[in-house]
Coordinates of C-alpha atoms (C1' of nucleotides) in Angstrom, one line a residue:
Chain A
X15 CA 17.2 35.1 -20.8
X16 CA 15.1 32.0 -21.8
X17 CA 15.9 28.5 -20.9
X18 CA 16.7 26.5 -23.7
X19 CA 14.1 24.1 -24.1
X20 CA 16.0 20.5 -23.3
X21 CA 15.2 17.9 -25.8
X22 CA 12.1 15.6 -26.0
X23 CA 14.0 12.4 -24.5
X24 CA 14.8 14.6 -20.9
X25 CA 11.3 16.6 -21.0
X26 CA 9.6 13.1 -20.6
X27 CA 11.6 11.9 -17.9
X28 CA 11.6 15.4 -15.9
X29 CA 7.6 15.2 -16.2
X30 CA 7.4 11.2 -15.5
X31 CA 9.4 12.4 -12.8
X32 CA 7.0 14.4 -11.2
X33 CA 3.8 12.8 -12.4
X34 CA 5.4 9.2 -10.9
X35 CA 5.6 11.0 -7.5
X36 CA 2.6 12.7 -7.8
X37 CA 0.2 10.2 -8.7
X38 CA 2.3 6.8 -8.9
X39 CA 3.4 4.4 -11.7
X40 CA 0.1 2.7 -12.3
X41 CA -2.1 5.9 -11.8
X42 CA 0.1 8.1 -14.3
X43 CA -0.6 7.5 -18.0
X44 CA 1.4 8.1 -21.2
X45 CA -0.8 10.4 -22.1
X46 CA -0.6 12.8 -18.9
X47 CA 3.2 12.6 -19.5
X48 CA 3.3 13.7 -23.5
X49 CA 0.6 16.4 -22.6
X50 CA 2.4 17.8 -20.0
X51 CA 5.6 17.5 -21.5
X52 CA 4.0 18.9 -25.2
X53 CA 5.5 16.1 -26.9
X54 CA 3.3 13.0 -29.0
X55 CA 2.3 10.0 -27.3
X56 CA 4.3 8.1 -29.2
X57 CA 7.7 9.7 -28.3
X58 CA 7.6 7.5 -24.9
X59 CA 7.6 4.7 -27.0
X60 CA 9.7 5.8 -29.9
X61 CA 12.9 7.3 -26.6
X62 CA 12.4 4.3 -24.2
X63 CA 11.1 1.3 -25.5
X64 CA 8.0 1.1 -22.9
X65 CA 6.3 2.8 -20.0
X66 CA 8.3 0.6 -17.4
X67 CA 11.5 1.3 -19.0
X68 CA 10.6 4.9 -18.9
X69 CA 10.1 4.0 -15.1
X70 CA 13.5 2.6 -14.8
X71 CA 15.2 5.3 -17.1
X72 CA 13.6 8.1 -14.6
X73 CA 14.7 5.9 -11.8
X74 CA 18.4 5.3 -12.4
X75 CA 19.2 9.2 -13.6
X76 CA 18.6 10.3 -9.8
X77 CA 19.4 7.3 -8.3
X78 CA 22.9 6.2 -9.7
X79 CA 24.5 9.9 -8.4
X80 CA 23.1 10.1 -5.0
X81 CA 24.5 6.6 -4.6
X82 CA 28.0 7.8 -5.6
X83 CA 27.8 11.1 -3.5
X84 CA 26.8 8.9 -0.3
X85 CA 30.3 6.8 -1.0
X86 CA 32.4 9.6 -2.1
X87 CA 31.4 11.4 1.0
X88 CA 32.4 7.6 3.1
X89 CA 35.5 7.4 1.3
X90 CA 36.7 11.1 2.8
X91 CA 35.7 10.5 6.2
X92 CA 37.5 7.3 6.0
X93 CA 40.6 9.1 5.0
X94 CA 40.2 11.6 7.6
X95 CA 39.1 10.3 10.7
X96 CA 40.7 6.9 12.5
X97 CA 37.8 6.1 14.8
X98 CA 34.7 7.3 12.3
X99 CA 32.1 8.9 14.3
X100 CA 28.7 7.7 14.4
X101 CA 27.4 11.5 13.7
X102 CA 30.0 11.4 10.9
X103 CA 28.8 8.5 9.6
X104 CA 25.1 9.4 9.4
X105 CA 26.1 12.9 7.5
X106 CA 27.7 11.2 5.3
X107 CA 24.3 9.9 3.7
X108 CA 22.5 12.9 4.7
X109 CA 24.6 15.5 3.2
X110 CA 23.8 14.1 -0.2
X111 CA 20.0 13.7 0.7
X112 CA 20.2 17.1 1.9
X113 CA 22.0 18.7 -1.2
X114 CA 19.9 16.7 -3.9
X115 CA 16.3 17.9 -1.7
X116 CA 18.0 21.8 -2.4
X117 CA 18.9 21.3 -6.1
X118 CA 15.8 21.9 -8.7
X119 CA 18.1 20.9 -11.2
X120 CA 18.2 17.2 -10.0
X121 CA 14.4 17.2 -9.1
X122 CA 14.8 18.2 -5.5
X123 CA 13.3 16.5 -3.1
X124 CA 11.7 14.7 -5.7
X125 CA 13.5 11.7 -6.1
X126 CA 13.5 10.9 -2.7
X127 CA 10.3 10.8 -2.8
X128 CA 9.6 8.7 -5.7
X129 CA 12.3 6.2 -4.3
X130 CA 10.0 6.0 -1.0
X131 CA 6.7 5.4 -2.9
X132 CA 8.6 2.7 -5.3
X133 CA 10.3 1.1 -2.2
X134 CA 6.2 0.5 -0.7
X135 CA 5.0 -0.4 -3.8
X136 CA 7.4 -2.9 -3.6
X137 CA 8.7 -2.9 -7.8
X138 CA 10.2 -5.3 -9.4
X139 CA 12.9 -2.6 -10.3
X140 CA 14.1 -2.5 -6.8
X141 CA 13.8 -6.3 -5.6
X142 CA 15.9 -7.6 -9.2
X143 CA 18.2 -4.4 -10.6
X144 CA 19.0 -2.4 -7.7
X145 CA 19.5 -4.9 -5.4
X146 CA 22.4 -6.3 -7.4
X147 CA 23.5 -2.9 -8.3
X148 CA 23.8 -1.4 -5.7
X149 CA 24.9 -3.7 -2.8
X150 CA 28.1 -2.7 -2.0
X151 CA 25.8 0.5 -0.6
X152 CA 24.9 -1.3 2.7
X153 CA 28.1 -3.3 3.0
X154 CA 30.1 -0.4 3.1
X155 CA 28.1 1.4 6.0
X156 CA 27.7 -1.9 7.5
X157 CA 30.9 -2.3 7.7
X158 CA 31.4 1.3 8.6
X159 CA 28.7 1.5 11.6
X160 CA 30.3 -1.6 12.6
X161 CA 33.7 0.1 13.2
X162 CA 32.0 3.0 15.1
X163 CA 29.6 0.7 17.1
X164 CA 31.9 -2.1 17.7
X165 CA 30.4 -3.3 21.1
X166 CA 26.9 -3.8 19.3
X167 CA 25.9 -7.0 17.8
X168 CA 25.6 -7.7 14.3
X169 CA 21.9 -8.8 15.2
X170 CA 21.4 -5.3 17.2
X171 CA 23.2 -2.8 14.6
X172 CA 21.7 -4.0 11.4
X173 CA 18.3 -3.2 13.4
X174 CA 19.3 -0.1 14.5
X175 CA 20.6 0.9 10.9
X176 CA 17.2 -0.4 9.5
X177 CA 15.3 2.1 11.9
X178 CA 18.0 5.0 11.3
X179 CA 17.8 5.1 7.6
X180 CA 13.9 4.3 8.0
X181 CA 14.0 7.4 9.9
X182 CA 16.3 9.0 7.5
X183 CA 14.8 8.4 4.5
X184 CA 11.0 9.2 5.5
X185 CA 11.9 12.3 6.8
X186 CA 13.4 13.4 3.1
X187 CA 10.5 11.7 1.7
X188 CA 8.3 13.7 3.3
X189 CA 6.5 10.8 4.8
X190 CA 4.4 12.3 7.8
X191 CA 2.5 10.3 9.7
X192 CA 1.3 11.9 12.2
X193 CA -0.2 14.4 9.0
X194 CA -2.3 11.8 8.3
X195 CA -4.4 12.6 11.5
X196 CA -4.0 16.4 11.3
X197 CA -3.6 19.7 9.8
X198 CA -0.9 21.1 11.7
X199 CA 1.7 22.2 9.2
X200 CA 4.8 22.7 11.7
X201 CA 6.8 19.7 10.3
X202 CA 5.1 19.6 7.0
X203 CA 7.1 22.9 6.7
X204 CA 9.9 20.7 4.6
X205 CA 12.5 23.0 4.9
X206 CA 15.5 20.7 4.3
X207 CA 17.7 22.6 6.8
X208 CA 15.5 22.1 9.2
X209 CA 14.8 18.4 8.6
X210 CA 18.4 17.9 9.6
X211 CA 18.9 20.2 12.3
X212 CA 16.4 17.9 14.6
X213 CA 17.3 14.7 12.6
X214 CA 21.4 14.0 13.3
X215 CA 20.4 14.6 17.0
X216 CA 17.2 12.4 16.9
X217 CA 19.0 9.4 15.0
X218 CA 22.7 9.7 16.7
X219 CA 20.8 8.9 19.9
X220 CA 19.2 6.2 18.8
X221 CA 22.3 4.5 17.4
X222 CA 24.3 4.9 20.4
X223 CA 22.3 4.1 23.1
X224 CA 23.5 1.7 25.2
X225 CA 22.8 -2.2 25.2
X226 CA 20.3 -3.1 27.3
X227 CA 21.3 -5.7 29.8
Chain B
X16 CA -13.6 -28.5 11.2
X17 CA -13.8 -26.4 8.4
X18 CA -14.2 -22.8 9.1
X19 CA -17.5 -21.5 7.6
X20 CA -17.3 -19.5 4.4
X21 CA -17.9 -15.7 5.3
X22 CA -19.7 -13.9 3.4
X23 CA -20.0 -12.2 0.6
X24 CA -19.3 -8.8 1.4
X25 CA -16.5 -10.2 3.9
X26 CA -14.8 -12.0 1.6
X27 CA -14.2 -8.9 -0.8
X28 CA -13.1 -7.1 2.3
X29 CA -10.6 -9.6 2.6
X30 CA -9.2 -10.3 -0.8
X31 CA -9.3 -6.5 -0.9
X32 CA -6.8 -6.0 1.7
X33 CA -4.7 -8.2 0.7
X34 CA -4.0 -7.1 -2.9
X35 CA -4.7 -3.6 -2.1
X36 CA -1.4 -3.8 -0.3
X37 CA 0.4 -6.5 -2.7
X38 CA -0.5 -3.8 -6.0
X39 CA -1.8 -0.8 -4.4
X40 CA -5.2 0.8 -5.1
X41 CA -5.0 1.6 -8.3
X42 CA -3.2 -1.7 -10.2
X43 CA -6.2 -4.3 -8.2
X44 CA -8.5 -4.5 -10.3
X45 CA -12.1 -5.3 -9.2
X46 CA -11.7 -8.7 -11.5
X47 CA -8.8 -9.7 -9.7
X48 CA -10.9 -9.1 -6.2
X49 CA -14.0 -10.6 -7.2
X50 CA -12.1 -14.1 -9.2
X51 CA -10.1 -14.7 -6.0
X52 CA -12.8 -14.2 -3.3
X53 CA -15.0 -16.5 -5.6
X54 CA -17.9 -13.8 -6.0
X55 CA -19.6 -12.1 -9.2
X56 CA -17.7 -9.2 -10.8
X57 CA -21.1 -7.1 -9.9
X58 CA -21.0 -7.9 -6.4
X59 CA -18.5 -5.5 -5.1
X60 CA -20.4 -2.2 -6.8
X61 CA -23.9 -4.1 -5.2
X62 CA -22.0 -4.4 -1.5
X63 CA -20.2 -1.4 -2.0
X64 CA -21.0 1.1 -4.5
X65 CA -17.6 1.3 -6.0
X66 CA -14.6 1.0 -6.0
X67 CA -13.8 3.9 -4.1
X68 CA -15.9 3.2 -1.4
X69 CA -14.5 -0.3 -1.3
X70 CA -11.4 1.3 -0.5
X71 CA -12.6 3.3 2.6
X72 CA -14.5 0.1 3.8
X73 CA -11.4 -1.8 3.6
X74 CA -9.3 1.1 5.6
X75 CA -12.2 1.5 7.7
X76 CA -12.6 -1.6 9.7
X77 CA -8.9 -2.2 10.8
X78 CA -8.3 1.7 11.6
X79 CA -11.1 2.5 13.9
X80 CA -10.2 -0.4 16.3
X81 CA -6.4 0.1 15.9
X82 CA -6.5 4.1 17.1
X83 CA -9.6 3.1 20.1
X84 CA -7.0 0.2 21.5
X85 CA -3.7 3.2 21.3
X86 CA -6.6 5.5 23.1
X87 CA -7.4 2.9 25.6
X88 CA -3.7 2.0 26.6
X89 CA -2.9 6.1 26.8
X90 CA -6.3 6.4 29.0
X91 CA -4.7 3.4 31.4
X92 CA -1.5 4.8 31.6
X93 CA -2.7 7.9 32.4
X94 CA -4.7 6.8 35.3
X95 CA -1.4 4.6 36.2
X96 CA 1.2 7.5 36.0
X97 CA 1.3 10.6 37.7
X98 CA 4.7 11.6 35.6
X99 CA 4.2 9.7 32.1
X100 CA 7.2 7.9 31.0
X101 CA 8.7 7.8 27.4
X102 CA 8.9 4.6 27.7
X103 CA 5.4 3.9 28.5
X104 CA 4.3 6.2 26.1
X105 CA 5.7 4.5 23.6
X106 CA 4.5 1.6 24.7
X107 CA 1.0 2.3 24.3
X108 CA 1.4 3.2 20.2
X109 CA 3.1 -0.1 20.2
X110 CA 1.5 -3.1 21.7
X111 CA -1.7 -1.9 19.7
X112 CA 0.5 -2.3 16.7
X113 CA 2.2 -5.4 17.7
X114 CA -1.3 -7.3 18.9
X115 CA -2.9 -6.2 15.2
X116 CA 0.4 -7.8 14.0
X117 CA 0.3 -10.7 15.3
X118 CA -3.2 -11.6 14.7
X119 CA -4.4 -12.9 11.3
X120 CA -7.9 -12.6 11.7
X121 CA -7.6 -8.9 11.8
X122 CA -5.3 -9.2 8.6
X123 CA -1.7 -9.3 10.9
X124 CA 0.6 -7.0 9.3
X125 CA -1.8 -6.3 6.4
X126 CA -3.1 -2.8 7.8
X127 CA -0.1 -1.3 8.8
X128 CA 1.4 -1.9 4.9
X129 CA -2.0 -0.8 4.1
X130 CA -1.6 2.6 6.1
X131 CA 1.9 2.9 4.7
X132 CA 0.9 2.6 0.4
X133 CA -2.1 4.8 1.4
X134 CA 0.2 7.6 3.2
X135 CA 3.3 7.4 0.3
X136 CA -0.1 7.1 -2.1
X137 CA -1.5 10.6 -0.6
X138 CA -5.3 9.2 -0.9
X139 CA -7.9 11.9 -0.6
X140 CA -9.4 9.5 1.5
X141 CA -6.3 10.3 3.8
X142 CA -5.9 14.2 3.2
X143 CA -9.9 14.4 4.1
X144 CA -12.1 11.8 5.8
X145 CA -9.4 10.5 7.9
X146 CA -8.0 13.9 9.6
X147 CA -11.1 15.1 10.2
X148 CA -12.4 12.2 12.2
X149 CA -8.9 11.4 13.9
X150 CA -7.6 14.1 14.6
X151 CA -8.0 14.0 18.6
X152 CA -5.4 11.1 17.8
X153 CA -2.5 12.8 17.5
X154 CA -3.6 15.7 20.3
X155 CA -3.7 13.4 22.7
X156 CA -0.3 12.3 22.2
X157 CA 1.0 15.8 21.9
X158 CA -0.4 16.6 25.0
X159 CA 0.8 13.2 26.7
X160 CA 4.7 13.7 25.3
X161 CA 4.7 17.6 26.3
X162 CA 4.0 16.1 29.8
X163 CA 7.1 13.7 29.8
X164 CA 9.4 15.9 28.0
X165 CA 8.5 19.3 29.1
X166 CA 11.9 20.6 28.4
X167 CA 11.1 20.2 24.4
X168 CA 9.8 23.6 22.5
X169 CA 7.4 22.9 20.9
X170 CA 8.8 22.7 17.4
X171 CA 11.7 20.0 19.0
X172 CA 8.5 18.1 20.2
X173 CA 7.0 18.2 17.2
X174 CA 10.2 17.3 15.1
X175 CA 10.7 14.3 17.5
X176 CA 7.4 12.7 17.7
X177 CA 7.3 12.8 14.1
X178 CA 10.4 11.0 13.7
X179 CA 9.2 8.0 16.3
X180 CA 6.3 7.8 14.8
X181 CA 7.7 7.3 11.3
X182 CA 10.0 5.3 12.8
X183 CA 7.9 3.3 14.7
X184 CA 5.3 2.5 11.7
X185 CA 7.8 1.8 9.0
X186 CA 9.0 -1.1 11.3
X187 CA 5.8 -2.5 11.8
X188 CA 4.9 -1.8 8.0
X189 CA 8.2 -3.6 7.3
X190 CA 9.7 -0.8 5.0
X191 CA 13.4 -1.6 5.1
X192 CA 15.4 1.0 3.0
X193 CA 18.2 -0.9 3.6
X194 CA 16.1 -4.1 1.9
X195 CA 16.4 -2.4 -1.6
X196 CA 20.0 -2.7 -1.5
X197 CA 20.6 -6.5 -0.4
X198 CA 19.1 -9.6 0.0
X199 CA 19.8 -9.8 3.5
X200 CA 17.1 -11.5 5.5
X201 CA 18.5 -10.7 8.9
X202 CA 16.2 -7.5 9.4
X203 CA 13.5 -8.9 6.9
X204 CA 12.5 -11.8 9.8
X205 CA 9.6 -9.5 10.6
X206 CA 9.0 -11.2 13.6
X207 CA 6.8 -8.6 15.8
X208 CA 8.9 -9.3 18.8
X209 CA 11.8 -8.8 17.7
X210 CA 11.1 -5.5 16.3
X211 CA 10.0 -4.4 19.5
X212 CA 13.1 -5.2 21.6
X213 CA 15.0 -3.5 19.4
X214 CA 12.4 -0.8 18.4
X215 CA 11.4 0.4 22.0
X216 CA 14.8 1.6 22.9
X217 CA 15.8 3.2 19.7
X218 CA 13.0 5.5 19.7
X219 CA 13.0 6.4 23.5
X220 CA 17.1 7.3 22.9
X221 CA 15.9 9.8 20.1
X222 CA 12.9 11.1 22.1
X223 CA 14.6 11.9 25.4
X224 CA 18.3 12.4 23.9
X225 CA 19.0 15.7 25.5
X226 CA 18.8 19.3 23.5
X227 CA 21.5 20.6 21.8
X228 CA 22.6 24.1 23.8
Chain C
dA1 C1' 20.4 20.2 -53.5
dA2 C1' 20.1 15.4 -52.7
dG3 C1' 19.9 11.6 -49.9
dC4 C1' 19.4 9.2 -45.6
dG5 C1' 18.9 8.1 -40.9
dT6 C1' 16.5 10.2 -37.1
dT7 C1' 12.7 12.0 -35.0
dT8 C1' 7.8 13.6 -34.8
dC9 C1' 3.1 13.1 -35.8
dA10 C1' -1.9 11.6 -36.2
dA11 C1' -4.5 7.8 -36.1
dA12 C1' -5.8 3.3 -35.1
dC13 C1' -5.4 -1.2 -32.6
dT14 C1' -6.1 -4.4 -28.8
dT15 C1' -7.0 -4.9 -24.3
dA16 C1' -8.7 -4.1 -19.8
dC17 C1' -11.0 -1.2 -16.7
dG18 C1' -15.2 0.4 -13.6
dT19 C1' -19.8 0.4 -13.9
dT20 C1' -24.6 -0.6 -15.3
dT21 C1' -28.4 -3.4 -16.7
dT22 C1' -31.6 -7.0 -16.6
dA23 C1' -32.8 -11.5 -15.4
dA24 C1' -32.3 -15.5 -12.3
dT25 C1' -31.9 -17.1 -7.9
dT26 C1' -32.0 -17.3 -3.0
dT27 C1' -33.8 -15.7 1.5
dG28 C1' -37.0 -14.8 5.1
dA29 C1' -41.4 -13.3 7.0
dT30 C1' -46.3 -14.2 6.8
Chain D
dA3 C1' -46.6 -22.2 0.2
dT4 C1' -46.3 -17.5 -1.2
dC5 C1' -44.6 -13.3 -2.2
dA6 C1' -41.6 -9.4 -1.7
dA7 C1' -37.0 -8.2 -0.8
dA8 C1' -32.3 -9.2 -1.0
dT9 C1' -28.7 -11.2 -3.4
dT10 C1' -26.2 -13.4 -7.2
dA11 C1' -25.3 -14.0 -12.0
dA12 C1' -24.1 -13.1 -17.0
dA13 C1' -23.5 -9.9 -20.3
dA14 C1' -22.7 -5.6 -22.3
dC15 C1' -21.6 -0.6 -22.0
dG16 C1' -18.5 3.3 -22.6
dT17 C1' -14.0 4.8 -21.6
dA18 C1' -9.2 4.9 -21.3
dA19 C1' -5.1 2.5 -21.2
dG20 C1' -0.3 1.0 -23.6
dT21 C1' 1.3 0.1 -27.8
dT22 C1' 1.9 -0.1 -33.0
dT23 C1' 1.8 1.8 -37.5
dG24 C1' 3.1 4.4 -41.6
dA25 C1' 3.7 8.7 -43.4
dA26 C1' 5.5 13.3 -42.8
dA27 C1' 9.0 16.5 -41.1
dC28 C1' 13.5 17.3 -39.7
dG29 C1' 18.7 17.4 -39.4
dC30 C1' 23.0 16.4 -41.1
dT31 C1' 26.6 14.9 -44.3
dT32 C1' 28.0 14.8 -48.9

DNA sequence: AAGCGTTTCAAACTTACGTTTTAATTTGAT
DNA sequence: ATCAAATTAAAACGTAAGTTTGAAACGCTT
């Protein structure tokens, strides 16, 4: 019952993968990611052309999925419910999040890291490729929130979007503040389940609060 | 009325910041320091020791005053409030925040971004130094929100604060998720103000939203 | 088995990094 | 004015980075 070894080409990017999130773009070198993934130094090279279209490669294989996931799963709650509910709405990009954190196979929570650390580090991947790409991501749950927030203002729910999937996001990320200052491991804990069992709650409220006169 | 040329040692601390957060720690190079703040390539190991050290220095001199002034503020609103208030609670992590912000000569919005690459970064500097000397930090505000929500368990408490606070300093590091996927500029305006009318009653809804039975 | 495109390999190349060294220069107290 | 200390300056050091090269090994079709 061995697992068949997968082919040089996807050992590279499920190391880079790691060693990206682990130590970041600049800070990993080709030669971490062939030792680690027992394959020559040239093979980066030879498979992807460079190291930052190995970074894009690694990129894109998680990203282009969870993308699709987050609209399929905006697509059926479209179908099914008339008036979308805000708590609808926000699983809808969770339950992807959540089920991508759980799968090893994918990376696990992984991704969603390495998306948070290229997102700060501000790459030229995201600010040029995605951007066009991927678009039609925030104009569909703009459009969405805006249906199941109609009495907010366009000024007022594209902030309170920006702070729920800020919230969102960090919280798959992994991105603890507050750890900075301590030790205390009860959020650190990372279960996934758990993550969303206090976030929904946490970010619903936020979305629907009323206006403020 | 031209304003007198710091130092030396200033002026790396300076140029520092600023690239430290542009590249991140790793891709500045002490060249790239040392050519724009107009000093010799030997200065910043003579001032500092390293490169490493540099780094703390740089972290160093916006922190301390930045967690004193959230201290101060909690110790005033403490002596103010017999029942703390969410609200005010809040309040006292964010007009630090927002003052730092909004004035240049202690780098504006350059910390915060600073804080942010350093936490996605993981630094030692973070996982060590920091905790250990900070750590009252994030007691005090425990101690403060179990007083204005005492209906929280502890791990709801815990869940929640960590949530604002991401919240809270990915605004003011002026992380948009959302950003990656357009060129919108409506949430990109980072002006301090705004993100604080919009800010302070998001995370307040979250905090106080009631518990699920 | 032969031939051919694909992949792997070891080695070297150029470049840039953080750091050190040693000398020149400036500064400040006497 | 002098001298010691502090600072600046130019150059070089050793190391490690991304990339390139050319030959060897492999896999597949014929």
């Amino acid at each position: 019952m061995e697992a068949s070894r997968p082919d040089t080409a996807t050992r590279i990017l499920d190391v880079s993968e790691r060693l990206f999130v682990e130590h970041g773009f600049e800070a990993t070198s080709l030669r971490m990611i062939t030792q680690q993934a027992e394959v020559n130094l040239a093979a980066v090279n030879y498979h992807f052309g460079s190291k930052d279209a190995l970074f894009e490669a690694v990129f894109m294989r998680r990203l282009a999925p969870l993308i699709a996931s987050c609209l399929a799963e905006l697509d059926e709650l479209e179908a099914r419910e008339e008036k979308l509910s805000v708590e609808g709405l926000v699983t809808t990009f969770i339950r992807p999040c959540l089920a991508l954190s759980k799968d090893p196979a994918r990376g696990g929570a992984l991704f969603v890291r390495l998306l948070s650390r290229t997102l700060v580090e501000n790459h030229r991947l995201l600010r040029e490729t995605i951007s066009q790409q991927y678009s039609v991501f925030v104009q569909r749950y703009s459009r969405a929130f805006h249906h199941a927030l109609p009495e907010l203002g366009v000024e007022e729910l594209a902030w309170r979007m920006h702070f729920a999937f800020s919230v969102m996001f960090n919280a798959f990320a992994g991105n603890d503040v507050l750890k900075i200052f301590t030790r205390s491991q009860i959020v650190s804990a990372r279960d996934p389940d758990m993550i969303v069992k206090y976030l929904v709650p946490f970010v619903v409220a936020g979305l629907v609060s009323p206006v403020k006169g």
